[in-house]
Coordinates of C-alpha atoms and ligand atoms in Angstrom, one line a residue:
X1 CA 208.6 68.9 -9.5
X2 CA 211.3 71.1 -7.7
X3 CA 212.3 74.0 -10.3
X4 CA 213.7 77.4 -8.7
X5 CA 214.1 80.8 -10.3
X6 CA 216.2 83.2 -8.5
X7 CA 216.3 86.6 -9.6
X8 CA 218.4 89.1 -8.2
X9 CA 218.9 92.8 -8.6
X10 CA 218.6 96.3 -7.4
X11 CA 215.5 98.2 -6.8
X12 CA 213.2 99.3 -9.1
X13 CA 215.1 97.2 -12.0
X14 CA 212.0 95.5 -12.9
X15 CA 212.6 92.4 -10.8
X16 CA 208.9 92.5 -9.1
X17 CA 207.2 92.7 -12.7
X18 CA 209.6 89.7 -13.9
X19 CA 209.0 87.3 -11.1
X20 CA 205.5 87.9 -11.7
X21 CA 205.3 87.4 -15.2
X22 CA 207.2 84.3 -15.0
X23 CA 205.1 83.0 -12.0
X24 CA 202.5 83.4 -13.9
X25 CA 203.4 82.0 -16.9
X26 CA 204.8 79.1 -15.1
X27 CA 202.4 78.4 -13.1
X28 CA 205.1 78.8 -10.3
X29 CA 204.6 80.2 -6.7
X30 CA 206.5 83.9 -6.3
X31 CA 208.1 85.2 -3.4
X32 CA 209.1 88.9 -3.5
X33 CA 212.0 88.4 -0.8
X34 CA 212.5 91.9 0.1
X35 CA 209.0 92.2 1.7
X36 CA 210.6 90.1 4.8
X37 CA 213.0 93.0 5.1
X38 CA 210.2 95.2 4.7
X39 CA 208.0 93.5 7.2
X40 CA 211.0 93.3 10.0
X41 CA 211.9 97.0 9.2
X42 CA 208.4 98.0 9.4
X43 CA 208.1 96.3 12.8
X44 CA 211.7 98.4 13.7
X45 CA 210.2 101.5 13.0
X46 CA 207.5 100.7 15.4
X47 CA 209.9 99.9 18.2
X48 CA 210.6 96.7 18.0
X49 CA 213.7 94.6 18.2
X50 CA 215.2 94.1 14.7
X51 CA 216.1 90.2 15.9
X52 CA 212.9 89.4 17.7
X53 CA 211.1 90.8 15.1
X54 CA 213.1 88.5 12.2
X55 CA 212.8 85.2 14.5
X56 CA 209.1 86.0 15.4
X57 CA 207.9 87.0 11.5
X58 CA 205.0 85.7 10.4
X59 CA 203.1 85.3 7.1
X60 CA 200.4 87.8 8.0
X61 CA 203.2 90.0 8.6
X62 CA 203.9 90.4 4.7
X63 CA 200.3 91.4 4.1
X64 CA 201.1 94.8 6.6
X65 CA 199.0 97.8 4.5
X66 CA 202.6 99.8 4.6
X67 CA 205.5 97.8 3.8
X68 CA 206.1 99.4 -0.2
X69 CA 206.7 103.6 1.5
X70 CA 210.4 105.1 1.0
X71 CA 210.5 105.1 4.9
X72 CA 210.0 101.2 5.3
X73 CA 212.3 100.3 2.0
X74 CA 215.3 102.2 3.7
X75 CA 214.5 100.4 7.2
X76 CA 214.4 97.1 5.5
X77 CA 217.9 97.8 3.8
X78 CA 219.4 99.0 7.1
X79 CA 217.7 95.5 9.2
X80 CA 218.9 93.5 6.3
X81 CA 222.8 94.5 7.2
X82 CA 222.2 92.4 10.5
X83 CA 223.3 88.9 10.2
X84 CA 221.2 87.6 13.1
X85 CA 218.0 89.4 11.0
X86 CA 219.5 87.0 7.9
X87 CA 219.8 84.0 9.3
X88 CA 216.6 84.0 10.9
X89 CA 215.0 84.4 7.6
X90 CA 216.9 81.7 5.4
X91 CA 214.8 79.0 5.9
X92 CA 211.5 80.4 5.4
X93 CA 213.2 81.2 2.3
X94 CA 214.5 77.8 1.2
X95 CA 211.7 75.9 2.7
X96 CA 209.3 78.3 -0.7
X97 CA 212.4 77.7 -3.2
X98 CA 212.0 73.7 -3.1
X99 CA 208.6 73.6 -2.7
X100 CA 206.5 71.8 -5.2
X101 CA 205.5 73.3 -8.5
X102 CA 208.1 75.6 -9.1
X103 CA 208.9 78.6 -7.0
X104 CA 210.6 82.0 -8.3
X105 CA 211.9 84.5 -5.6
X106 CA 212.8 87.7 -6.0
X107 CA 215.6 89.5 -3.7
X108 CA 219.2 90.3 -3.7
X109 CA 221.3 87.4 -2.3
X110 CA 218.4 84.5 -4.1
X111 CA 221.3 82.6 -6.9
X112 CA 224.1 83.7 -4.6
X113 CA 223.1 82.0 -0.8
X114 CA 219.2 81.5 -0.2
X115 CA 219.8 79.2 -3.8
X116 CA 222.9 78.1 -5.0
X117 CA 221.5 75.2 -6.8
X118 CA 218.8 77.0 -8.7
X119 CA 218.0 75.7 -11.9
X120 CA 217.5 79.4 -13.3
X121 CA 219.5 82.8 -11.8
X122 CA 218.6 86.3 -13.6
X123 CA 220.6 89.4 -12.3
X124 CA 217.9 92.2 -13.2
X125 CA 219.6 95.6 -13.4
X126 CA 219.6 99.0 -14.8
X127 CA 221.5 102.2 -14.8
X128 CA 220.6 104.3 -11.3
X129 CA 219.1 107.0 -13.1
X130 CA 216.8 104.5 -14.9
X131 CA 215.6 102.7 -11.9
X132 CA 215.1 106.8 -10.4
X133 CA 213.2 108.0 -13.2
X134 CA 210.9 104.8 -13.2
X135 CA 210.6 104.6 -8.8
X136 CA 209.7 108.7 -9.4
X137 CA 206.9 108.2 -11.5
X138 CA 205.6 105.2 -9.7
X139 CA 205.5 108.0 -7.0
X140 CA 204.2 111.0 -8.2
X141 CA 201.4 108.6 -9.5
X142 CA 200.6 108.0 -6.2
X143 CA 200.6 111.4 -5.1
X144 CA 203.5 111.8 -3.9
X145 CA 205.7 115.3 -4.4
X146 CA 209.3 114.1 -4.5
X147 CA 212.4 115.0 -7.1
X148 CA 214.0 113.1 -9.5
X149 CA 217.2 114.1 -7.6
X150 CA 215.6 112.7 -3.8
X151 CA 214.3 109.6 -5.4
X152 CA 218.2 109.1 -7.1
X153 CA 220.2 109.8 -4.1
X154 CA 217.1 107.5 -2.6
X155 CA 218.7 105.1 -4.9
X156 CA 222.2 105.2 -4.8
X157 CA 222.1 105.0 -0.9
X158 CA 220.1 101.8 -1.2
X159 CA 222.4 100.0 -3.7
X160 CA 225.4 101.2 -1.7
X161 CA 223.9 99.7 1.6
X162 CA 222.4 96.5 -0.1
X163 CA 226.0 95.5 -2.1
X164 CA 228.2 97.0 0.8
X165 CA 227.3 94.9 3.5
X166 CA 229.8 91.9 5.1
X167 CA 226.7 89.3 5.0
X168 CA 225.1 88.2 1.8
X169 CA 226.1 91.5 -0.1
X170 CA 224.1 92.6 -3.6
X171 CA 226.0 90.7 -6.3
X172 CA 225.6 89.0 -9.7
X173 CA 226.0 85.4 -9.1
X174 CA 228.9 83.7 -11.3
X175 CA 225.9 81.3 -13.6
X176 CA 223.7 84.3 -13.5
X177 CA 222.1 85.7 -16.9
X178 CA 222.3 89.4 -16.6
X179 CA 219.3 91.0 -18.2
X180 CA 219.8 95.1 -18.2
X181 CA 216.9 96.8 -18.6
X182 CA 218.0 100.4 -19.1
X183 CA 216.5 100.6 -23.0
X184 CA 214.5 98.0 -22.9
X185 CA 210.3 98.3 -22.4
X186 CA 209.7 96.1 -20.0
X187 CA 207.9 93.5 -21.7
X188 CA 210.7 92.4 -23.4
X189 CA 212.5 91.9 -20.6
X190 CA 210.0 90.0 -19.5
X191 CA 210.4 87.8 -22.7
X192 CA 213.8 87.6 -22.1
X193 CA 213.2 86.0 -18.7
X194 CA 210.6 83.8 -20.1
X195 CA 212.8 82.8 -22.6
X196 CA 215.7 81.8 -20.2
X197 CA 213.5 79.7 -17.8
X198 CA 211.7 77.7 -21.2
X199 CA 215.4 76.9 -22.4
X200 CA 216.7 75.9 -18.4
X201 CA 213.2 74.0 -18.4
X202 CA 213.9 71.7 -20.9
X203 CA 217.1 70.9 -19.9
X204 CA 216.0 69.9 -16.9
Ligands
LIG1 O1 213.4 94.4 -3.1 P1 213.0 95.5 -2.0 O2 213.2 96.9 -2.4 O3 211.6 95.3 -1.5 O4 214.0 95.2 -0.8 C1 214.0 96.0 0.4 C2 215.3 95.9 1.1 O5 215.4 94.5 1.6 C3 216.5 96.0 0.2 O6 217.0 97.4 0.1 C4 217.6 95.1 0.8 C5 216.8 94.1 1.5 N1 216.8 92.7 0.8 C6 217.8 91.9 1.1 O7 218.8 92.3 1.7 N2 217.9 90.7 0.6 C7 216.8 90.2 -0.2 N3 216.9 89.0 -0.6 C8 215.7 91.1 -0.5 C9 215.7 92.3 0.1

């Protein structure tokens, strides 16, 4: 059975927890997208060549020890403006979205170019301060001593990069269900997603 669910958003919207719960409750495979940016800007900041580094990516890569720091994410939104860093990457990515089972990945550009034809596209958002307020207590939990005004302007820089760029920009696709979880505990979002995919599911 080939079943994809793309889910799209900005950081720290509550994509990652999503994909997971739906993966889960699916019994789908999950592929948290950005951590190939992450990877190939992780390998940047250690002097390599943002191209080479796309084209020569490998799954070990993705298990790296450092890829979820501040310094990597911004790396990985600055490689990801690079079109020859993109294309390097789609196939990797469509090759997972039709494998068998089920797939759900998790990213920016997923329902818009990586899968057009997915059976199930979720824009996950929320207001910037939201997503700030959540990404600064994820933080300070682990130890970290930044402000609520860093992790925002953090934030704001990210989106502006991520739905700025020429190439596969940030963007809610057309047959997307937008799910904003600015008041919303995130467990009900996560029923909301569940929901979606059960009613695209049997209509498939
Ligand atoms: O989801 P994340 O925070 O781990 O993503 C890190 C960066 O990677 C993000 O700022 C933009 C880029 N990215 C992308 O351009 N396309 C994707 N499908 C996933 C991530």
């Amino acid at each position: 059975m080939k079943f994809t669910v793309a889910i799209d958003g900005p950081a720290a919207a509550g994509k990652g927890t999503i994909s997971k719960a739906v993966a889960a409750h699916f019994g789908f495979a999950h592929l948290d997208t950005g951590l190939l940016y992450r990877a190939v800007g992780a390998k940047v900041l250690g002097g390599a060549n943002a191209v080479d580094a796309a084209e020569m990516l490998m799954p070990a890569d993705l298990e790296a020890g450092n890829l979820r720091t501040a310094e990597v994410a911004e790396a990985a939104s600055k490689v990801a403006a690079i079109p020859e860093v993109r294309r390097a990457l789609v196939e990797f990515q469509q090759s997972f979205a039709r494998r068998s089972g089920g797939a759900v990945l998790d990213g920016r550009d997923i329902g818009t170019v990586i899968c057009p034809e997915a059976e199930v596209k979720l824009f996950v958002t929320a207001t910037p301060e939201v997503r700030a307020q959540r990404r600064l207590l994820e933080l300070q939990a682990s130890g970290s001593e930044t402000t609520f005004d860093e992790v925002l302007a953090d934030v704001l820089a990210r989106d502006a990069r991520d739905a700025g760029r020429a190439d596969a920009p940030m963007k809610v696709a057309e047959d997307a269900v937008l799910i904003d979880t600015s008041e919303m505990e995130i467990a009900d979002a996560v029923d909301a997603a569940l929901a979606e995919v059960e009613r695209r599911r049997d209509l498939a």
